[in-house]
PDB file of C-alpha atoms in Angstrom:
ATOM      1  CA  MET A   1      -4.604 -27.049  -4.584  1.00 75.00           C
ATOM      2  CA  LEU A   2      -2.382 -23.967  -4.500  1.00 80.00           C
ATOM      3  CA  ALA A   3      -4.922 -22.069  -6.593  1.00 79.00           C
ATOM      4  CA  LYS A   4      -7.680 -22.951  -4.124  1.00 83.00           C
ATOM      5  CA  VAL A   5      -5.497 -21.898  -1.181  1.00 83.00           C
ATOM      6  CA  ASN A   6      -4.693 -18.611  -2.915  1.00 79.00           C
ATOM      7  CA  MET A   7      -8.381 -17.914  -3.574  1.00 80.00           C
ATOM      8  CA  TRP A   8      -9.252 -18.759   0.044  1.00 82.00           C
ATOM      9  CA  LEU A   9      -6.575 -16.367   1.338  1.00 78.00           C
ATOM     10  CA  GLN A  10      -7.553 -13.624  -1.115  1.00 72.00           C
ATOM     11  CA  ARG A  11     -11.219 -13.702  -0.080  1.00 74.00           C
ATOM     12  CA  ARG A  12     -10.263 -13.446   3.600  1.00 75.00           C
ATOM     13  CA  ILE A  13      -7.441 -10.926   3.347  1.00 71.00           C
ATOM     14  CA  ALA A  14      -9.520  -8.253   5.113  1.00 68.00           C
ATOM     15  CA  ILE A  15      -9.891 -10.611   8.095  1.00 78.00           C
ATOM     16  CA  LEU A  16      -6.494 -12.315   8.106  1.00 79.00           C
ATOM     17  CA  THR A  17      -4.519  -9.047   7.989  1.00 74.00           C
ATOM     18  CA  PRO A  18      -5.849  -7.622  11.286  1.00 76.00           C
ATOM     19  CA  LEU A  19      -5.701 -11.136  12.784  1.00 82.00           C
ATOM     20  CA  SER A  20      -1.986 -11.233  11.935  1.00 82.00           C
ATOM     21  CA  LEU A  21      -1.610  -7.863  13.633  1.00 76.00           C
ATOM     22  CA  VAL A  22      -3.287  -9.102  16.820  1.00 80.00           C
ATOM     23  CA  LEU A  23      -1.205 -12.293  16.897  1.00 85.00           C
ATOM     24  CA  GLY A  24       1.964 -10.265  16.348  1.00 81.00           C
ATOM     25  CA  VAL A  25       1.163  -8.095  19.361  1.00 77.00           C
ATOM     26  CA  LEU A  26       0.207 -11.041  21.596  1.00 82.00           C
ATOM     27  CA  PHE A  27       3.299 -13.061  20.693  1.00 83.00           C
ATOM     28  CA  HIS A  28       5.686 -10.141  20.284  1.00 77.00           C
ATOM     29  CA  GLN A  29       8.564 -12.069  21.903  1.00 81.00           C
ATOM     30  CA  VAL A  30       8.548 -14.431  18.921  1.00 82.00           C
ATOM     31  CA  GLY A  31       8.181 -11.647  16.359  1.00 77.00           C
ATOM     32  CA  GLU A  32      11.118  -9.723  17.787  1.00 74.00           C
ATOM     33  CA  GLN A  33      13.361 -12.722  17.047  1.00 82.00           C
ATOM     34  CA  LEU A  34      12.207 -12.883  13.413  1.00 82.00           C
ATOM     35  CA  LEU A  35      12.666  -9.258  12.346  1.00 75.00           C
ATOM     36  CA  PHE A  36      15.713 -10.196  10.263  1.00 79.00           C
ATOM     37  CA  VAL A  37      13.584 -12.172   7.758  1.00 83.00           C
ATOM     38  CA  VAL A  38      11.152  -9.335   6.988  1.00 79.00           C
ATOM     39  CA  SER A  39      13.221  -7.777   4.181  1.00 80.00           C
ATOM     40  CA  TRP A  40      13.553 -11.183   2.502  1.00 86.00           C
ATOM     41  CA  LEU A  41       9.827 -11.853   2.772  1.00 84.00           C
ATOM     42  CA  PHE A  42       9.023  -8.450   1.348  1.00 78.00           C
ATOM     43  CA  ALA A  43      11.472  -8.876  -1.549  1.00 84.00           C
ATOM     44  CA  PHE A  44       9.818 -12.226  -2.353  1.00 86.00           C
ATOM     45  CA  MET A  45       6.343 -10.681  -2.184  1.00 80.00           C
ATOM     46  CA  THR A  46       7.402  -7.850  -4.500  1.00 79.00           C
ATOM     47  CA  PHE A  47       8.956 -10.330  -6.954  1.00 85.00           C
ATOM     48  CA  VAL A  48       5.755 -12.391  -7.172  1.00 83.00           C
ATOM     49  CA  GLY A  49       3.637  -9.267  -7.669  1.00 76.00           C
ATOM     50  CA  SER A  50       5.877  -8.024 -10.484  1.00 77.00           C
ATOM     51  CA  LEU A  51       5.624 -11.263 -12.498  1.00 81.00           C
ATOM     52  CA  GLY A  52       2.396  -9.884 -13.958  1.00 75.00           C
ATOM     53  CA  MET A  53       4.067  -6.700 -15.207  1.00 73.00           C
ATOM     54  CA  ASN A  54       5.960  -6.012 -18.406  1.00 73.00           C
ATOM     55  CA  ALA A  55       7.850  -3.166 -20.033  1.00 69.00           C
ATOM     56  CA  LYS A  56       4.862  -2.382 -22.280  1.00 70.00           C
ATOM     57  CA  GLU A  57       3.023  -0.933 -19.291  1.00 64.00           C
ATOM     58  CA  THR A  58       5.207   2.173 -19.532  1.00 65.00           C
ATOM     59  CA  LYS A  59       3.518   3.051 -22.845  1.00 70.00           C
ATOM     60  CA  MET A  60       0.484   4.149 -20.870  1.00 70.00           C
ATOM     61  CA  VAL A  61       2.608   7.035 -19.581  1.00 71.00           C
ATOM     62  CA  VAL A  62       2.611   8.551 -23.073  1.00 76.00           C
ATOM     63  CA  LYS A  63      -1.120   7.998 -23.540  1.00 80.00           C
ATOM     64  CA  TYR A  64      -2.178   9.366 -20.126  1.00 83.00           C
ATOM     65  CA  PRO A  65       0.574  11.731 -18.884  1.00 86.00           C
ATOM     66  CA  SER A  66      -1.893  13.759 -16.790  1.00 89.00           C
ATOM     67  CA  PHE A  67      -2.987  10.592 -14.965  1.00 90.00           C
ATOM     68  CA  VAL A  68       0.588   9.705 -14.077  1.00 89.00           C
ATOM     69  CA  LEU A  69       1.448  13.205 -12.848  1.00 92.00           C
ATOM     70  CA  ALA A  70      -1.796  13.502 -10.882  1.00 93.00           C
ATOM     71  CA  SER A  71      -1.225  10.098  -9.259  1.00 92.00           C
ATOM     72  CA  ILE A  72       2.319  10.939  -8.160  1.00 93.00           C
ATOM     73  CA  ALA A  73       1.226  14.348  -6.856  1.00 94.00           C
ATOM     74  CA  PHE A  74      -1.724  12.877  -4.933  1.00 95.00           C
ATOM     75  CA  LEU A  75       0.272   9.997  -3.475  1.00 93.00           C
ATOM     76  CA  HIS A  76       3.381  11.890  -2.463  1.00 92.00           C
ATOM     77  CA  ILE A  77       2.414  15.536  -2.017  1.00 93.00           C
ATOM     78  CA  LEU A  78      -1.285  15.974  -1.298  1.00 95.00           C
ATOM     79  CA  MET A  79      -1.842  13.011   1.057  1.00 94.00           C
ATOM     80  CA  PRO A  80       1.422  13.412   3.029  1.00 93.00           C
ATOM     81  CA  GLY A  81       0.571  17.105   3.455  1.00 94.00           C
ATOM     82  CA  TRP A  82      -2.959  16.230   4.608  1.00 95.00           C
ATOM     83  CA  ALA A  83      -1.622  13.636   7.070  1.00 94.00           C
ATOM     84  CA  TYR A  84       0.966  16.089   8.397  1.00 94.00           C
ATOM     85  CA  VAL A  85      -1.605  18.824   9.050  1.00 94.00           C
ATOM     86  CA  LEU A  86      -4.094  16.505  10.779  1.00 95.00           C
ATOM     87  CA  SER A  87      -1.500  14.708  12.907  1.00 93.00           C
ATOM     88  CA  THR A  88       0.071  17.963  14.125  1.00 92.00           C
ATOM     89  CA  VAL A  89      -3.364  19.380  14.961  1.00 93.00           C
ATOM     90  CA  PHE A  90      -4.546  16.351  16.968  1.00 92.00           C
ATOM     91  CA  PHE A  91      -1.253  15.041  18.392  1.00 89.00           C
ATOM     92  CA  ASP A  92       1.644  16.941  19.878  1.00 83.00           C
ATOM     93  CA  ASP A  93       4.044  14.094  19.093  1.00 87.00           C
ATOM     94  CA  HIS A  94       6.625  14.305  16.319  1.00 88.00           C
ATOM     95  CA  LEU A  95       7.075  10.513  16.184  1.00 88.00           C
ATOM     96  CA  LEU A  96       3.375   9.987  15.502  1.00 91.00           C
ATOM     97  CA  THR A  97       3.456  12.732  12.862  1.00 91.00           C
ATOM     98  CA  VAL A  98       6.288  10.958  11.051  1.00 90.00           C
ATOM     99  CA  GLY A  99       4.315   7.704  11.296  1.00 90.00           C
ATOM    100  CA  PHE A 100       1.151   9.228   9.810  1.00 93.00           C
ATOM    101  CA  VAL A 101       3.076  10.838   6.957  1.00 92.00           C
ATOM    102  CA  LEU A 102       5.036   7.657   6.231  1.00 91.00           C
ATOM    103  CA  ALA A 103       1.782   5.650   6.147  1.00 90.00           C
ATOM    104  CA  VAL A 104       0.537   7.656   3.141  1.00 91.00           C
ATOM    105  CA  ALA A 105       3.858   8.559   1.475  1.00 90.00           C
ATOM    106  CA  ILE A 106       4.709   4.970   0.534  1.00 87.00           C
ATOM    107  CA  PRO A 107       4.074   3.577  -2.976  1.00 86.00           C
ATOM    108  CA  THR A 108       0.618   2.666  -4.230  1.00 87.00           C
ATOM    109  CA  GLY A 109      -0.615  -0.809  -3.311  1.00 80.00           C
ATOM    110  CA  VAL A 110      -0.175  -3.768  -5.648  1.00 75.00           C
ATOM    111  CA  THR A 111      -3.551  -5.086  -4.441  1.00 73.00           C
ATOM    112  CA  SER A 112      -5.196  -2.169  -6.243  1.00 81.00           C
ATOM    113  CA  ILE A 113      -4.935  -4.434  -9.308  1.00 76.00           C
ATOM    114  CA  ILE A 114      -7.552  -6.735  -7.761  1.00 73.00           C
ATOM    115  CA  TRP A 115     -10.031  -3.950  -7.034  1.00 80.00           C
ATOM    116  CA  VAL A 116      -9.528  -2.199 -10.382  1.00 83.00           C
ATOM    117  CA  SER A 117     -10.311  -5.531 -12.048  1.00 75.00           C
ATOM    118  CA  ILE A 118     -13.412  -6.052  -9.889  1.00 75.00           C
ATOM    119  CA  THR A 119     -14.753  -2.564 -10.684  1.00 83.00           C
ATOM    120  CA  ARG A 120     -13.805  -2.878 -14.379  1.00 82.00           C
ATOM    121  CA  GLY A 121     -11.401   0.032 -14.365  1.00 82.00           C
ATOM    122  CA  ASN A 122      -8.417   0.596 -16.650  1.00 83.00           C
ATOM    123  CA  LEU A 123      -6.092  -2.253 -15.645  1.00 78.00           C
ATOM    124  CA  PRO A 124      -3.129  -1.398 -17.969  1.00 80.00           C
ATOM    125  CA  LEU A 125      -3.122   2.138 -16.592  1.00 84.00           C
ATOM    126  CA  CYS A 126      -3.221   0.796 -13.037  1.00 83.00           C
ATOM    127  CA  LEU A 127      -0.260  -1.500 -13.732  1.00 80.00           C
ATOM    128  CA  SER A 128       1.759   1.331 -15.262  1.00 82.00           C
ATOM    129  CA  ILE A 129       1.304   3.525 -12.178  1.00 86.00           C
ATOM    130  CA  ILE A 130       2.254   0.675  -9.844  1.00 83.00           C
ATOM    131  CA  LEU A 131       5.402   0.033 -11.866  1.00 81.00           C
ATOM    132  CA  ILE A 132       6.459   3.684 -12.080  1.00 85.00           C
ATOM    133  CA  ASP A 133       5.656   4.503  -8.466  1.00 85.00           C
ATOM    134  CA  THR A 134       7.456   1.394  -7.241  1.00 81.00           C
ATOM    135  CA  LEU A 135      10.618   2.255  -9.143  1.00 82.00           C
ATOM    136  CA  LEU A 136      10.525   5.835  -7.831  1.00 85.00           C
ATOM    137  CA  ALA A 137      10.214   4.705  -4.191  1.00 84.00           C
ATOM    138  CA  PRO A 138      13.952   4.867  -3.340  1.00 84.00           C
ATOM    139  CA  ILE A 139      13.939   8.533  -4.378  1.00 87.00           C
ATOM    140  CA  ILE A 140      10.563   9.724  -3.129  1.00 87.00           C
ATOM    141  CA  ILE A 141      10.357   8.065   0.310  1.00 86.00           C
ATOM    142  CA  PRO A 142      13.753   9.271   1.617  1.00 85.00           C
ATOM    143  CA  ALA A 143      13.002  12.783   0.326  1.00 87.00           C
ATOM    144  CA  ILE A 144       9.638  12.971   2.125  1.00 88.00           C
ATOM    145  CA  ILE A 145      11.105  11.503   5.316  1.00 84.00           C
ATOM    146  CA  HIS A 146      13.934  14.034   5.234  1.00 83.00           C
ATOM    147  CA  VAL A 147      11.439  16.897   4.967  1.00 84.00           C
ATOM    148  CA  VAL A 148       9.154  15.615   7.733  1.00 84.00           C
ATOM    149  CA  ALA A 149      11.659  14.114  10.174  1.00 78.00           C
ATOM    150  CA  GLY A 150      14.268  16.823   9.655  1.00 69.00           C
ATOM    151  CA  GLU A 151      17.078  16.817  12.195  1.00 57.00           C
ATOM    152  CA  ARG A 152      14.822  15.742  15.079  1.00 61.00           C
ATOM    153  CA  ILE A 153      15.085  12.084  14.078  1.00 62.00           C
ATOM    154  CA  ALA A 154      18.366  10.664  12.817  1.00 61.00           C
ATOM    155  CA  VAL A 155      17.786   8.593   9.669  1.00 64.00           C
ATOM    156  CA  ASP A 156      20.471   6.691   7.794  1.00 68.00           C
ATOM    157  CA  THR A 157      19.365   7.816   4.335  1.00 68.00           C
ATOM    158  CA  THR A 158      21.939   5.714   2.476  1.00 75.00           C
ATOM    159  CA  SER A 159      20.835   2.529   4.226  1.00 78.00           C
ATOM    160  CA  LEU A 160      17.188   3.462   3.619  1.00 73.00           C
ATOM    161  CA  ILE A 161      17.751   3.874  -0.120  1.00 79.00           C
ATOM    162  CA  LEU A 162      19.715   0.611  -0.359  1.00 80.00           C
ATOM    163  CA  ASN A 163      17.002  -1.180   1.616  1.00 78.00           C
ATOM    164  CA  LEU A 164      14.292   0.092  -0.747  1.00 76.00           C
ATOM    165  CA  LEU A 165      16.364  -0.910  -3.772  1.00 82.00           C
ATOM    166  CA  TRP A 166      16.750  -4.417  -2.340  1.00 81.00           C
ATOM    167  CA  MET A 167      13.121  -4.848  -1.256  1.00 77.00           C
ATOM    168  CA  ILE A 168      11.312  -3.134  -4.126  1.00 76.00           C
ATOM    169  CA  VAL A 169      13.302  -2.140  -7.207  1.00 80.00           C
ATOM    170  CA  LEU A 170      15.491  -5.223  -7.777  1.00 85.00           C
ATOM    171  CA  PRO A 171      12.685  -7.800  -7.240  1.00 85.00           C
ATOM    172  CA  THR A 172      10.415  -5.748  -9.518  1.00 81.00           C
ATOM    173  CA  LEU A 173      12.993  -5.589 -12.314  1.00 84.00           C
ATOM    174  CA  LEU A 174      13.723  -9.316 -11.904  1.00 88.00           C
ATOM    175  CA  GLY A 175      10.013 -10.166 -12.143  1.00 85.00           C
ATOM    176  CA  ILE A 176       9.556  -8.008 -15.250  1.00 83.00           C
ATOM    177  CA  LEU A 177      12.665  -9.515 -16.869  1.00 87.00           C
ATOM    178  CA  LEU A 178      11.434 -13.048 -16.220  1.00 89.00           C
ATOM    179  CA  ASN A 179       8.026 -12.171 -17.654  1.00 86.00           C
ATOM    180  CA  GLU A 180       9.632 -10.704 -20.774  1.00 84.00           C
ATOM    181  CA  LEU A 181      12.033 -13.646 -21.283  1.00 87.00           C
ATOM    182  CA  THR A 182       9.226 -16.197 -21.027  1.00 88.00           C
ATOM    183  CA  LYS A 183       6.909 -14.047 -23.169  1.00 83.00           C
ATOM    184  CA  GLY A 184       4.304 -13.979 -20.434  1.00 81.00           C
ATOM    185  CA  LYS A 185       4.265 -17.729 -19.766  1.00 86.00           C
ATOM    186  CA  VAL A 186       5.515 -17.184 -16.226  1.00 87.00           C
ATOM    187  CA  GLN A 187       2.123 -15.627 -15.393  1.00 82.00           C
ATOM    188  CA  THR A 188       0.390 -18.968 -15.928  1.00 85.00           C
ATOM    189  CA  THR A 189       3.160 -21.302 -14.726  1.00 86.00           C
ATOM    190  CA  LEU A 190       5.151 -19.852 -11.833  1.00 86.00           C
ATOM    191  CA  MET A 191       2.986 -16.978 -10.616  1.00 85.00           C
ATOM    192  CA  PRO A 192      -0.097 -19.034  -9.583  1.00 85.00           C
ATOM    193  CA  LYS A 193       2.143 -21.424  -7.608  1.00 88.00           C
ATOM    194  CA  LEU A 194       3.853 -18.611  -5.714  1.00 87.00           C
ATOM    195  CA  ALA A 195       0.774 -16.437  -5.156  1.00 84.00           C
ATOM    196  CA  PRO A 196      -0.432 -18.120  -1.910  1.00 86.00           C
ATOM    197  CA  PHE A 197       3.077 -17.960  -0.442  1.00 87.00           C
ATOM    198  CA  SER A 198       3.178 -14.260  -1.307  1.00 82.00           C
ATOM    199  CA  LYS A 199      -0.006 -13.654   0.707  1.00 81.00           C
ATOM    200  CA  LEU A 200       1.347 -15.719   3.590  1.00 86.00           C
ATOM    201  CA  SER A 201       4.465 -13.540   3.454  1.00 84.00           C
ATOM    202  CA  LEU A 202       2.261 -10.457   3.819  1.00 78.00           C
ATOM    203  CA  PHE A 203       0.592 -11.872   6.924  1.00 82.00           C
ATOM    204  CA  ALA A 204       3.981 -12.831   8.339  1.00 85.00           C
ATOM    205  CA  ILE A 205       5.338  -9.313   7.717  1.00 78.00           C
ATOM    206  CA  VAL A 206       2.349  -7.766   9.475  1.00 76.00           C
ATOM    207  CA  GLY A 207       2.634 -10.117  12.444  1.00 81.00           C
ATOM    208  CA  ILE A 208       6.397  -9.833  12.855  1.00 80.00           C
ATOM    209  CA  ASN A 209       6.488  -6.059  12.547  1.00 72.00           C
ATOM    210  CA  ALA A 210       3.517  -5.657  14.881  1.00 73.00           C
ATOM    211  CA  SER A 211       5.829  -6.927  17.606  1.00 76.00           C
ATOM    212  CA  ALA A 212       7.766  -3.657  17.378  1.00 68.00           C
ATOM    213  CA  ALA A 213       4.626  -1.653  18.134  1.00 68.00           C
ATOM    214  CA  ALA A 214       3.470  -4.051  20.875  1.00 72.00           C
ATOM    215  CA  PRO A 215       4.449  -1.809  23.837  1.00 70.00           C
ATOM    216  CA  TYR A 216       2.179   0.967  22.514  1.00 65.00           C
ATOM    217  CA  VAL A 217      -0.645  -1.218  21.182  1.00 68.00           C
ATOM    218  CA  LYS A 218      -0.965  -3.428  24.266  1.00 67.00           C
ATOM    219  CA  THR A 219      -1.545  -0.399  26.478  1.00 70.00           C
ATOM    220  CA  ILE A 220      -5.106   0.798  25.832  1.00 72.00           C
ATOM    221  CA  SER A 221      -5.266   4.595  25.983  1.00 76.00           C
ATOM    222  CA  TRP A 222      -7.208   7.525  24.548  1.00 81.00           C
ATOM    223  CA  GLU A 223      -4.159   8.331  22.422  1.00 82.00           C
ATOM    224  CA  LEU A 224      -4.310   4.859  20.855  1.00 84.00           C
ATOM    225  CA  PHE A 225      -8.018   5.269  20.057  1.00 89.00           C
ATOM    226  CA  GLY A 226      -7.213   8.688  18.594  1.00 91.00           C
ATOM    227  CA  VAL A 227      -4.494   7.232  16.358  1.00 90.00           C
ATOM    228  CA  ILE A 228      -6.831   4.518  15.073  1.00 90.00           C
ATOM    229  CA  ALA A 229      -9.624   7.038  14.420  1.00 93.00           C
ATOM    230  CA  LEU A 230      -7.310   9.411  12.534  1.00 94.00           C
ATOM    231  CA  VAL A 231      -5.824   6.587  10.452  1.00 93.00           C
ATOM    232  CA  LEU A 232      -9.372   5.583   9.453  1.00 92.00           C
ATOM    233  CA  PHE A 233     -10.370   9.188   8.672  1.00 95.00           C
ATOM    234  CA  ILE A 234      -7.301   9.779   6.485  1.00 94.00           C
ATOM    235  CA  ALA A 235      -7.966   6.545   4.585  1.00 93.00           C
ATOM    236  CA  ILE A 236     -11.657   7.405   4.036  1.00 94.00           C
ATOM    237  CA  THR A 237     -10.894  10.924   2.815  1.00 94.00           C
ATOM    238  CA  GLY A 238      -8.100   9.586   0.605  1.00 93.00           C
ATOM    239  CA  TYR A 239     -10.436   7.299  -1.360  1.00 94.00           C
ATOM    240  CA  ALA A 240     -13.243   9.860  -1.528  1.00 94.00           C
ATOM    241  CA  THR A 241     -11.003  12.747  -2.624  1.00 95.00           C
ATOM    242  CA  ALA A 242      -9.303  10.590  -5.245  1.00 94.00           C
ATOM    243  CA  LEU A 243     -12.660   9.633  -6.784  1.00 93.00           C
ATOM    244  CA  ALA A 244     -13.785  13.280  -6.810  1.00 94.00           C
ATOM    245  CA  ILE A 245     -10.532  14.449  -8.434  1.00 94.00           C
ATOM    246  CA  GLY A 246     -10.682  11.603 -10.960  1.00 92.00           C
ATOM    247  CA  HIS A 247     -14.205  12.634 -11.951  1.00 91.00           C
ATOM    248  CA  LEU A 248     -13.300  16.324 -12.280  1.00 93.00           C
ATOM    249  CA  LEU A 249     -10.143  15.714 -14.321  1.00 92.00           C
ATOM    250  CA  TRP A 250     -11.226  12.998 -16.753  1.00 89.00           C
ATOM    251  CA  LYS A 251     -15.053  12.614 -16.713  1.00 85.00           C
ATOM    252  CA  ASP A 252     -14.452   8.947 -17.528  1.00 88.00           C
ATOM    253  CA  PRO A 253     -15.839   6.516 -14.905  1.00 89.00           C
ATOM    254  CA  ASP A 254     -13.243   3.839 -15.712  1.00 89.00           C
ATOM    255  CA  ILE A 255     -10.346   6.291 -15.357  1.00 91.00           C
ATOM    256  CA  ALA A 256     -11.831   7.901 -12.244  1.00 92.00           C
ATOM    257  CA  THR A 257     -12.325   4.516 -10.558  1.00 92.00           C
ATOM    258  CA  THR A 258      -8.772   3.491 -11.430  1.00 91.00           C
ATOM    259  CA  PHE A 259      -7.444   6.749  -9.992  1.00 94.00           C
ATOM    260  CA  MET A 260      -9.457   6.187  -6.797  1.00 93.00           C
ATOM    261  CA  TYR A 261      -7.765   2.848  -6.123  1.00 92.00           C
ATOM    262  CA  VAL A 262      -4.302   3.817  -7.310  1.00 91.00           C
ATOM    263  CA  ALA A 263      -4.347   6.965  -5.163  1.00 91.00           C
ATOM    264  CA  GLY A 264      -6.290   5.501  -2.237  1.00 90.00           C
ATOM    265  CA  MET A 265      -4.395   2.254  -1.628  1.00 86.00           C
ATOM    266  CA  ARG A 266      -0.865   1.878  -0.286  1.00 87.00           C
ATOM    267  CA  ASN A 267       1.789  -0.818  -0.163  1.00 81.00           C
ATOM    268  CA  ILE A 268       1.605  -0.530   3.630  1.00 78.00           C
ATOM    269  CA  ALA A 269       3.982  -3.440   4.204  1.00 74.00           C
ATOM    270  CA  THR A 270       6.702  -1.158   2.791  1.00 79.00           C
ATOM    271  CA  GLY A 271       5.904   1.485   5.379  1.00 81.00           C
ATOM    272  CA  VAL A 272       5.897  -1.033   8.195  1.00 78.00           C
ATOM    273  CA  VAL A 273       9.306  -2.396   7.193  1.00 79.00           C
ATOM    274  CA  VAL A 274      10.788   1.100   6.808  1.00 82.00           C
ATOM    275  CA  ALA A 275       9.292   2.297  10.103  1.00 81.00           C
ATOM    276  CA  THR A 276      10.495  -0.778  11.989  1.00 79.00           C
ATOM    277  CA  THR A 277      13.987  -0.657  10.509  1.00 79.00           C
ATOM    278  CA  PHE A 278      14.804   3.042  10.614  1.00 81.00           C
ATOM    279  CA  PHE A 279      12.625   4.689  13.280  1.00 82.00           C
ATOM    280  CA  PRO A 280      11.689   4.432  16.955  1.00 82.00           C
ATOM    281  CA  ALA A 281       8.872   1.961  17.661  1.00 78.00           C
ATOM    282  CA  LYS A 282       6.172   4.618  18.083  1.00 83.00           C
ATOM    283  CA  VAL A 283       6.467   5.602  14.413  1.00 85.00           C
ATOM    284  CA  VAL A 284       5.268   2.103  13.505  1.00 83.00           C
ATOM    285  CA  VAL A 285       1.884   2.492  15.250  1.00 84.00           C
ATOM    286  CA  PRO A 286      -0.005   4.633  12.651  1.00 88.00           C
ATOM    287  CA  VAL A 287       1.529   2.626   9.801  1.00 86.00           C
ATOM    288  CA  VAL A 288       0.504  -0.748  11.235  1.00 80.00           C
ATOM    289  CA  PHE A 289      -3.083   0.362  11.837  1.00 81.00           C
ATOM    290  CA  GLY A 290      -3.326   1.423   8.197  1.00 80.00           C
ATOM    291  CA  MET A 291      -3.499  -2.293   7.403  1.00 73.00           C
ATOM    292  CA  LEU A 292      -6.676  -2.711   9.434  1.00 72.00           C
ATOM    293  CA  PHE A 293      -8.845  -0.623   7.151  1.00 78.00           C
ATOM    294  CA  GLN A 294      -7.343  -0.702   3.661  1.00 77.00           C
ATOM    295  CA  GLN A 295      -9.045  -3.825   2.285  1.00 72.00           C
ATOM    296  CA  VAL A 296     -12.326  -3.194   4.099  1.00 77.00           C
ATOM    297  CA  LEU A 297     -12.503   0.334   2.673  1.00 84.00           C
ATOM    298  CA  ALA A 298     -11.499  -0.955  -0.758  1.00 83.00           C
ATOM    299  CA  SER A 299     -14.503  -3.286  -0.660  1.00 79.00           C
ATOM    300  CA  PHE A 300     -16.819  -0.470   0.496  1.00 86.00           C
ATOM    301  CA  TYR A 301     -15.602   1.905  -2.223  1.00 89.00           C
ATOM    302  CA  SER A 302     -16.076  -0.785  -4.873  1.00 85.00           C
ATOM    303  CA  LYS A 303     -19.796  -0.401  -4.176  1.00 87.00           C
ATOM    304  CA  VAL A 304     -19.429   3.394  -4.312  1.00 89.00           C
ATOM    305  CA  ALA A 305     -17.664   3.026  -7.671  1.00 87.00           C
ATOM    306  CA  GLU A 306     -20.481   0.847  -9.051  1.00 87.00           C
ATOM    307  CA  ARG A 307     -23.111   3.434  -8.058  1.00 88.00           C
ATOM    308  CA  TYR A 308     -20.966   6.204  -9.495  1.00 86.00           C
ATOM    309  CA  LYS A 309     -20.716   4.374 -12.818  1.00 84.00           C
ATOM    310  CA  LEU A 310     -24.467   3.738 -12.935  1.00 84.00           C
ATOM    311  CA  TYR A 311     -25.089   7.436 -12.239  1.00 82.00           C
ATOM    312  CA  GLN A 312     -22.731   8.424 -15.076  1.00 77.00           C
ATOM    313  CA  VAL A 313     -24.485   6.040 -17.482  1.00 75.00           C
ATOM    314  CA  ARG A 314     -27.868   7.600 -16.632  1.00 76.00           C
ATOM    315  CA  LEU A 315     -26.481  11.061 -17.306  1.00 73.00           C
ATOM    316  CA  THR A 316     -25.325  10.032 -20.752  1.00 65.00           C
TER     317      THR A 316
END
């Protein structure tokens, strides 16, 4: 039964995520009372996702060092820089700029595993990047925020680092350790049972944190439409640029497709939690809307990836 529920949720994630956002805004009074559970839900979700990882994934770093370096540079230098330039050009609002940058500076999305599998990319390489990028989050995210926010927004960096360690690093290490101790058995015993609850945790996180952005989202304005449009544009260009760079660097359709998803997707729930916990509510707005398009665009680019692979086969 749990497997069927998990499959049902997985197939409808692109619909249920924005629905959670809408419900969170409409019932923001309830969400505001539940903010304290978000970190626990996220830690649980991270733990479940890491049960499928093991220490062997790090061997891919030696085999594809250029892929790892390019992924980190794209995720945490190129895209944050692109978001910063666009947001400062179109909005004269430092809080929105921080929100746009945070939305793309967070670690790569665990759900990229699903899409890399669907498009027959290099799954071990995808897992290795997720693992490495996740473990680097407590270093990279505070550094980027410090550069962008500067002294104009007071951020408790120590608390931010500790929060990221608690939500991301410790659950990841615990999941990997459990996988290693059971010699992979946990992937077929515990993981399938927890998977649907992990997805429900994601929807809960989206809904609860949407309550923080409710004052800005409930008021329809041209600025709100502009934020949504720019979030969509940044996401579209992120996927497209990643595929182009992957093709130019490796000429291997499987590697290029993997790079597209690793570099194009984000663990947006991390950004929402960080924005809600450490920043004024307006910073949350661009981050929250990132959830609206990620899975839909992932589905669209899976078709782009298939056509790209067919084109490459014809050339050879």
